[in-house]
Amino acid sequence: MAVSTPLKIIAVLVPAIAVFLAISQSGTWQLLNGIINQGIAGSEPQTYVLSDDPVVVYVKDFVSHQEAAHLANLANGRFAPSPMWDNDGKPHIDKAYRLSMTAKLDRTDPVIKRIEDRARSFPFYKNLGDFMPIVVQNYGIAGQYRDHYDWFDDRHAVGGNIVSTFFVYIHSNCTGGGTNFARLNPPSSLDEEERWCEFIDCDRPLDEGVTFKPILGNAIYWENLHADDSGHVRTLHAGMPVTSGNKMGMNMWTWKTA
C-alpha cells in the first residue's frame, strides 16, 4: 500500500523526536543533579546505554566520593551475613553461593533521601513502585555472589517483584569483584569497545558476557522485568570473587506490588 507524504514525514519525525527527548532528559538530569550537588566534590553524572533489551545503563559519578564515604560509615556496625531468598520469599544462608555481609540503612538519612531523589529523576527510571530498604553489600577477600536474578519467579507468591535495580559502588579498594552479566552482549564494534573499556573488563573472553569494573561512585541501572511483568532472563548477573582488598556496593531496588 502506498504511503502518503504526510505519513512519511511523521514516520521520520517520530523516532527523531523520541531520540531528542531521551537526550534532552539525560542532559536535564545531569544539569539538575549538577545544581543539586553544588558544593559536593565530583562530576555530574554521565550515562552510557549498554543494552535496550533489557535496559542496562552505566552511570559514571552517580554518587560523589563524600556521599559514598557517608554511606559506608552508615553501614558500619550493621552488617550481618547476606541471605539468599527462595521463590516464596523465605531467606536462607548459603556461603558457598553468596559470601558477603549486608547492612540495612535508614532511609530517613538526608544523604540517602537525596540519592533516592536523584534516582527517581534518572531519565531511564520507571517509577512503578517504591524503593525497598536501602542495603549495603560488603565483600571481603573471596567474597562473591554467584549467578542470580533480582526478580522472583512467582510474583504472586511474594506479593510483587523487583522491577528495577541500581547497584552503586561505594568502596572499591580491590582487585576482582566485577559485576558480570553473562547473557549481555559485549560492545560490537572496535570504537564502542574502546569507549567502554573504561568501565568494563575488555580482557575477559567474549563468551563470558559483560563484566563491569568496580569503580568508586559509579552505578549500574537495569530493568528486571518485561512489560508483562515476567522476569527478564538476560538480567542474570553475578558479583565476581574479590581477589584482594574490599568492595562495597549499595543496592536500590524498586518494588512493584502484584
Short mmCIF file of C-alpha atoms in Angstrom, two decimals:
data_model
loop_
_atom_site.label_atom_id
_atom_site.label_comp_id
_atom_site.label_asym_id
_atom_site.label_seq_id
_atom_site.Cartn_x
_atom_site.Cartn_y
_atom_site.Cartn_z
CA MET A 1 0.00 0.00 0.00
CA ALA A 2 1.35 3.45 -0.89
CA VAL A 3 2.23 5.81 1.96
CA SER A 4 1.23 9.46 1.67
CA THR A 5 3.83 12.23 2.01
CA PRO A 6 2.48 13.48 5.40
CA LEU A 7 2.69 9.96 6.79
CA LYS A 8 6.23 9.63 5.51
CA ILE A 9 7.15 12.85 7.31
CA ILE A 10 5.56 11.59 10.54
CA ALA A 11 7.38 8.27 10.20
CA VAL A 12 10.68 10.17 10.11
CA LEU A 13 9.83 12.71 12.80
CA VAL A 14 8.50 10.36 15.49
CA PRO A 15 11.73 8.38 16.07
CA ALA A 16 13.78 11.57 15.75
CA ILE A 17 11.66 13.26 18.42
CA ALA A 18 11.98 10.21 20.68
CA VAL A 19 15.77 10.30 20.41
CA PHE A 20 15.78 14.05 21.02
CA LEU A 21 13.63 13.68 24.12
CA ALA A 22 15.83 10.94 25.53
CA ILE A 23 18.94 13.06 25.01
CA SER A 24 17.17 16.11 26.44
CA GLN A 25 16.00 14.20 29.50
CA SER A 26 19.51 12.87 30.11
CA GLY A 27 21.01 16.32 29.74
CA THR A 28 18.36 17.83 32.03
CA TRP A 29 19.03 15.13 34.62
CA GLN A 30 22.75 15.89 34.52
CA LEU A 31 22.05 19.64 34.78
CA LEU A 32 19.63 19.24 37.69
CA ASN A 33 22.00 16.99 39.58
CA GLY A 34 24.84 19.40 38.95
CA ILE A 35 22.72 22.06 40.67
CA ILE A 36 21.65 19.72 43.48
CA ASN A 37 25.25 18.66 44.11
CA GLN A 38 26.77 22.12 44.18
CA GLY A 39 29.38 22.21 46.91
CA ILE A 40 29.95 18.44 46.67
CA ALA A 41 33.23 17.42 45.06
CA GLY A 42 32.81 15.25 41.97
CA SER A 43 31.48 15.41 38.44
CA GLU A 44 27.94 15.49 37.08
CA PRO A 45 26.51 12.02 36.33
CA GLN A 46 27.11 10.74 32.81
CA THR A 47 25.02 7.93 31.30
CA TYR A 48 26.07 5.18 28.88
CA VAL A 49 23.46 2.80 27.45
CA LEU A 50 24.81 -0.73 27.04
CA SER A 51 21.55 -2.51 26.21
CA ASP A 52 17.95 -1.64 25.45
CA ASP A 53 16.61 -5.20 25.88
CA PRO A 54 16.88 -5.43 28.81
CA VAL A 55 17.55 -1.78 29.61
CA VAL A 56 21.04 -1.63 31.12
CA VAL A 57 22.64 1.77 31.70
CA TYR A 58 26.02 2.54 33.21
CA VAL A 59 26.20 5.78 35.22
CA LYS A 60 29.51 7.49 35.84
CA ASP A 61 29.68 9.57 39.04
CA PHE A 62 26.21 8.61 40.25
CA VAL A 63 27.32 9.47 43.80
CA SER A 64 30.18 11.67 44.96
CA HIS A 65 33.10 10.26 46.93
CA GLN A 66 31.82 12.09 50.01
CA GLU A 67 28.39 10.51 49.65
CA ALA A 68 29.96 7.09 49.16
CA ALA A 69 32.05 7.50 52.32
CA HIS A 70 28.96 8.61 54.23
CA LEU A 71 27.04 5.51 53.13
CA ALA A 72 29.93 3.24 54.11
CA ASN A 73 30.05 4.90 57.54
CA LEU A 74 26.30 4.44 57.99
CA ALA A 75 26.72 0.72 57.32
CA ASN A 76 29.41 0.24 59.97
CA GLY A 77 28.14 -1.86 62.86
CA ARG A 78 25.05 -3.01 60.96
CA PHE A 79 26.50 -5.89 58.96
CA ALA A 80 25.18 -9.45 59.12
CA PRO A 81 25.72 -12.45 56.78
CA SER A 82 23.99 -11.86 53.44
CA PRO A 83 20.90 -14.03 52.88
CA MET A 84 19.52 -15.58 49.72
CA TRP A 85 15.80 -15.80 49.01
CA ASP A 86 13.69 -18.72 47.85
CA ASN A 87 10.97 -18.07 45.30
CA ASP A 88 8.46 -17.90 48.15
CA GLY A 89 10.46 -15.03 49.69
CA LYS A 90 11.99 -17.02 52.55
CA PRO A 91 15.63 -16.17 53.35
CA HIS A 92 18.44 -18.63 53.97
CA ILE A 93 22.23 -18.50 54.22
CA ASP A 94 24.44 -20.27 51.68
CA LYS A 95 28.03 -19.00 51.99
CA ALA A 96 29.22 -21.29 49.19
CA TYR A 97 26.94 -19.39 46.80
CA ARG A 98 26.83 -15.94 48.39
CA LEU A 99 29.68 -14.80 50.63
CA SER A 100 29.23 -11.24 51.80
CA MET A 101 27.82 -9.12 54.61
CA THR A 102 24.71 -6.95 54.31
CA ALA A 103 23.69 -3.81 56.20
CA LYS A 104 20.25 -2.19 56.00
CA LEU A 105 20.35 1.63 56.04
CA ASP A 106 17.95 4.21 57.44
CA ARG A 107 16.07 5.82 54.55
CA THR A 108 15.39 8.96 56.60
CA ASP A 109 19.08 9.91 56.37
CA PRO A 110 19.28 13.15 54.31
CA VAL A 111 22.06 11.83 52.05
CA ILE A 112 20.03 8.72 51.24
CA LYS A 113 16.96 10.83 50.56
CA ARG A 114 19.00 12.99 48.18
CA ILE A 115 20.30 9.92 46.34
CA GLU A 116 16.80 8.46 46.10
CA ASP A 117 15.54 11.74 44.61
CA ARG A 118 18.41 11.62 42.11
CA ALA A 119 17.46 8.06 41.15
CA ARG A 120 13.80 8.99 40.67
CA SER A 121 14.80 11.78 38.29
CA PHE A 122 17.03 9.42 36.29
CA PRO A 123 15.74 9.66 32.68
CA PHE A 124 15.59 5.86 32.23
CA TYR A 125 13.87 5.18 35.56
CA LYS A 126 10.26 3.97 35.51
CA ASN A 127 8.54 4.99 38.72
CA LEU A 128 6.37 1.88 39.08
CA GLY A 129 6.71 1.41 42.83
CA ASP A 130 8.81 2.46 45.80
CA PHE A 131 12.35 1.78 46.85
CA MET A 132 12.83 -1.14 49.19
CA PRO A 133 15.03 -0.61 52.28
CA ILE A 134 18.46 0.51 51.03
CA VAL A 135 21.19 -2.05 51.71
CA VAL A 136 24.98 -2.11 51.50
CA GLN A 137 26.81 -5.27 50.50
CA ASN A 138 30.33 -5.76 51.88
CA TYR A 139 32.64 -8.15 50.01
CA GLY A 140 36.00 -9.07 51.53
CA ILE A 141 38.60 -11.38 50.03
CA ALA A 142 36.88 -14.30 48.23
CA GLY A 143 33.53 -12.54 48.67
CA GLN A 144 31.14 -13.19 45.80
CA TYR A 145 27.54 -13.77 44.76
CA ARG A 146 27.20 -16.38 42.04
CA ASP A 147 24.76 -16.11 39.11
CA HIS A 148 21.35 -14.91 40.25
CA TYR A 149 18.36 -12.76 39.37
CA ASP A 150 16.90 -9.86 41.33
CA TRP A 151 13.36 -10.93 40.37
CA PHE A 152 11.15 -13.71 41.73
CA ASP A 153 9.63 -16.44 39.54
CA ASP A 154 6.20 -16.14 41.15
CA ARG A 155 5.38 -12.52 41.95
CA HIS A 156 2.01 -13.52 43.39
CA ALA A 157 3.65 -15.78 45.98
CA VAL A 158 5.66 -12.85 47.37
CA GLY A 159 3.15 -10.08 46.64
CA GLY A 160 5.15 -8.29 43.99
CA ASN A 161 8.52 -8.14 42.27
CA ILE A 162 11.68 -6.08 41.87
CA VAL A 163 11.10 -4.09 38.72
CA SER A 164 14.50 -2.38 38.54
CA THR A 165 17.88 -2.20 40.26
CA PHE A 166 20.52 0.43 40.94
CA PHE A 167 23.84 -1.05 42.08
CA VAL A 168 26.25 1.67 43.25
CA TYR A 169 29.92 1.12 44.05
CA ILE A 170 30.65 2.95 47.31
CA HIS A 171 34.04 1.36 48.10
CA SER A 172 36.29 -0.29 45.54
CA ASN A 173 39.76 -0.76 47.02
CA CYS A 174 40.07 -4.22 45.49
CA THR A 175 41.10 -6.45 42.65
CA GLY A 176 38.50 -8.72 41.12
CA GLY A 177 34.96 -8.09 42.30
CA GLY A 178 33.46 -7.08 38.96
CA THR A 179 29.75 -7.38 38.22
CA ASN A 180 29.22 -9.91 35.45
CA PHE A 181 26.17 -10.13 33.17
CA ALA A 182 26.79 -13.44 31.43
CA ARG A 183 23.91 -13.05 28.94
CA LEU A 184 24.58 -9.50 27.78
CA ASN A 185 26.45 -8.87 24.54
CA PRO A 186 29.76 -7.00 24.73
CA PRO A 187 30.19 -3.86 22.57
CA SER A 188 30.12 -4.95 18.94
CA SER A 189 32.49 -2.50 17.24
CA LEU A 190 36.09 -1.56 17.96
CA ASP A 191 35.16 2.07 18.56
CA GLU A 192 32.46 1.06 21.04
CA GLU A 193 34.79 -1.38 22.76
CA GLU A 194 37.48 1.27 23.24
CA ARG A 195 34.92 3.66 24.72
CA TRP A 196 33.53 1.02 27.08
CA CYS A 197 36.89 -0.32 28.27
CA GLU A 198 36.97 2.43 30.90
CA PHE A 199 34.05 0.69 32.61
CA ILE A 200 34.06 -2.97 31.54
CA ASP A 201 36.76 -5.62 31.63
CA CYS A 202 37.72 -5.87 27.96
CA ASP A 203 40.27 -8.61 28.67
CA ARG A 204 37.63 -11.21 29.52
CA PRO A 205 36.53 -13.66 26.79
CA LEU A 206 33.56 -12.50 24.70
CA ASP A 207 31.56 -15.62 25.58
CA GLU A 208 31.57 -14.57 29.26
CA GLY A 209 29.27 -11.63 28.58
CA VAL A 210 29.97 -8.23 30.14
CA THR A 211 31.83 -7.61 33.40
CA PHE A 212 31.64 -4.10 34.86
CA LYS A 213 34.65 -2.93 36.85
CA PRO A 214 34.06 -1.82 40.46
CA ILE A 215 34.73 1.94 40.24
CA LEU A 216 34.01 4.20 43.20
CA GLY A 217 30.94 6.39 42.74
CA ASN A 218 29.70 4.69 39.57
CA ALA A 219 26.48 2.71 39.21
CA ILE A 220 24.70 0.20 37.02
CA TYR A 221 20.96 0.51 36.43
CA TRP A 222 18.88 -2.23 34.86
CA GLU A 223 15.26 -3.27 34.40
CA ASN A 224 14.47 -6.77 35.68
CA LEU A 225 11.04 -7.31 34.13
CA HIS A 226 9.39 -7.39 30.72
CA ALA A 227 6.33 -5.23 30.03
CA ASP A 228 4.10 -8.14 31.08
CA ASP A 229 5.92 -8.29 34.46
CA SER A 230 7.69 -11.56 33.67
CA GLY A 231 11.35 -11.79 34.64
CA HIS A 232 13.98 -10.99 32.01
CA VAL A 233 16.41 -13.93 31.80
CA ARG A 234 19.15 -11.76 30.28
CA THR A 235 19.49 -9.90 33.62
CA LEU A 236 21.33 -12.90 35.08
CA HIS A 237 24.30 -11.42 36.94
CA ALA A 238 26.98 -12.24 39.47
CA GLY A 239 29.33 -10.48 41.86
CA MET A 240 32.70 -11.91 40.85
CA PRO A 241 35.12 -13.02 43.61
CA VAL A 242 37.22 -10.32 45.24
CA THR A 243 40.86 -11.40 44.98
CA SER A 244 42.34 -8.68 47.19
CA GLY A 245 41.11 -5.75 49.22
CA ASN A 246 37.47 -4.89 49.80
CA LYS A 247 34.41 -3.94 47.77
CA MET A 248 31.17 -2.37 48.97
CA GLY A 249 28.08 -1.77 46.89
CA MET A 250 24.70 -0.20 47.62
CA ASN A 251 21.51 -1.76 46.24
CA MET A 252 18.45 0.33 45.46
CA TRP A 253 15.62 -1.98 44.42
CA THR A 254 12.23 -0.74 43.22
CA TRP A 255 9.41 -2.97 44.44
CA LYS A 256 6.27 -3.24 42.30
CA THR A 257 3.26 -4.67 44.14
CA ALA A 258 1.48 -7.51 42.33
#
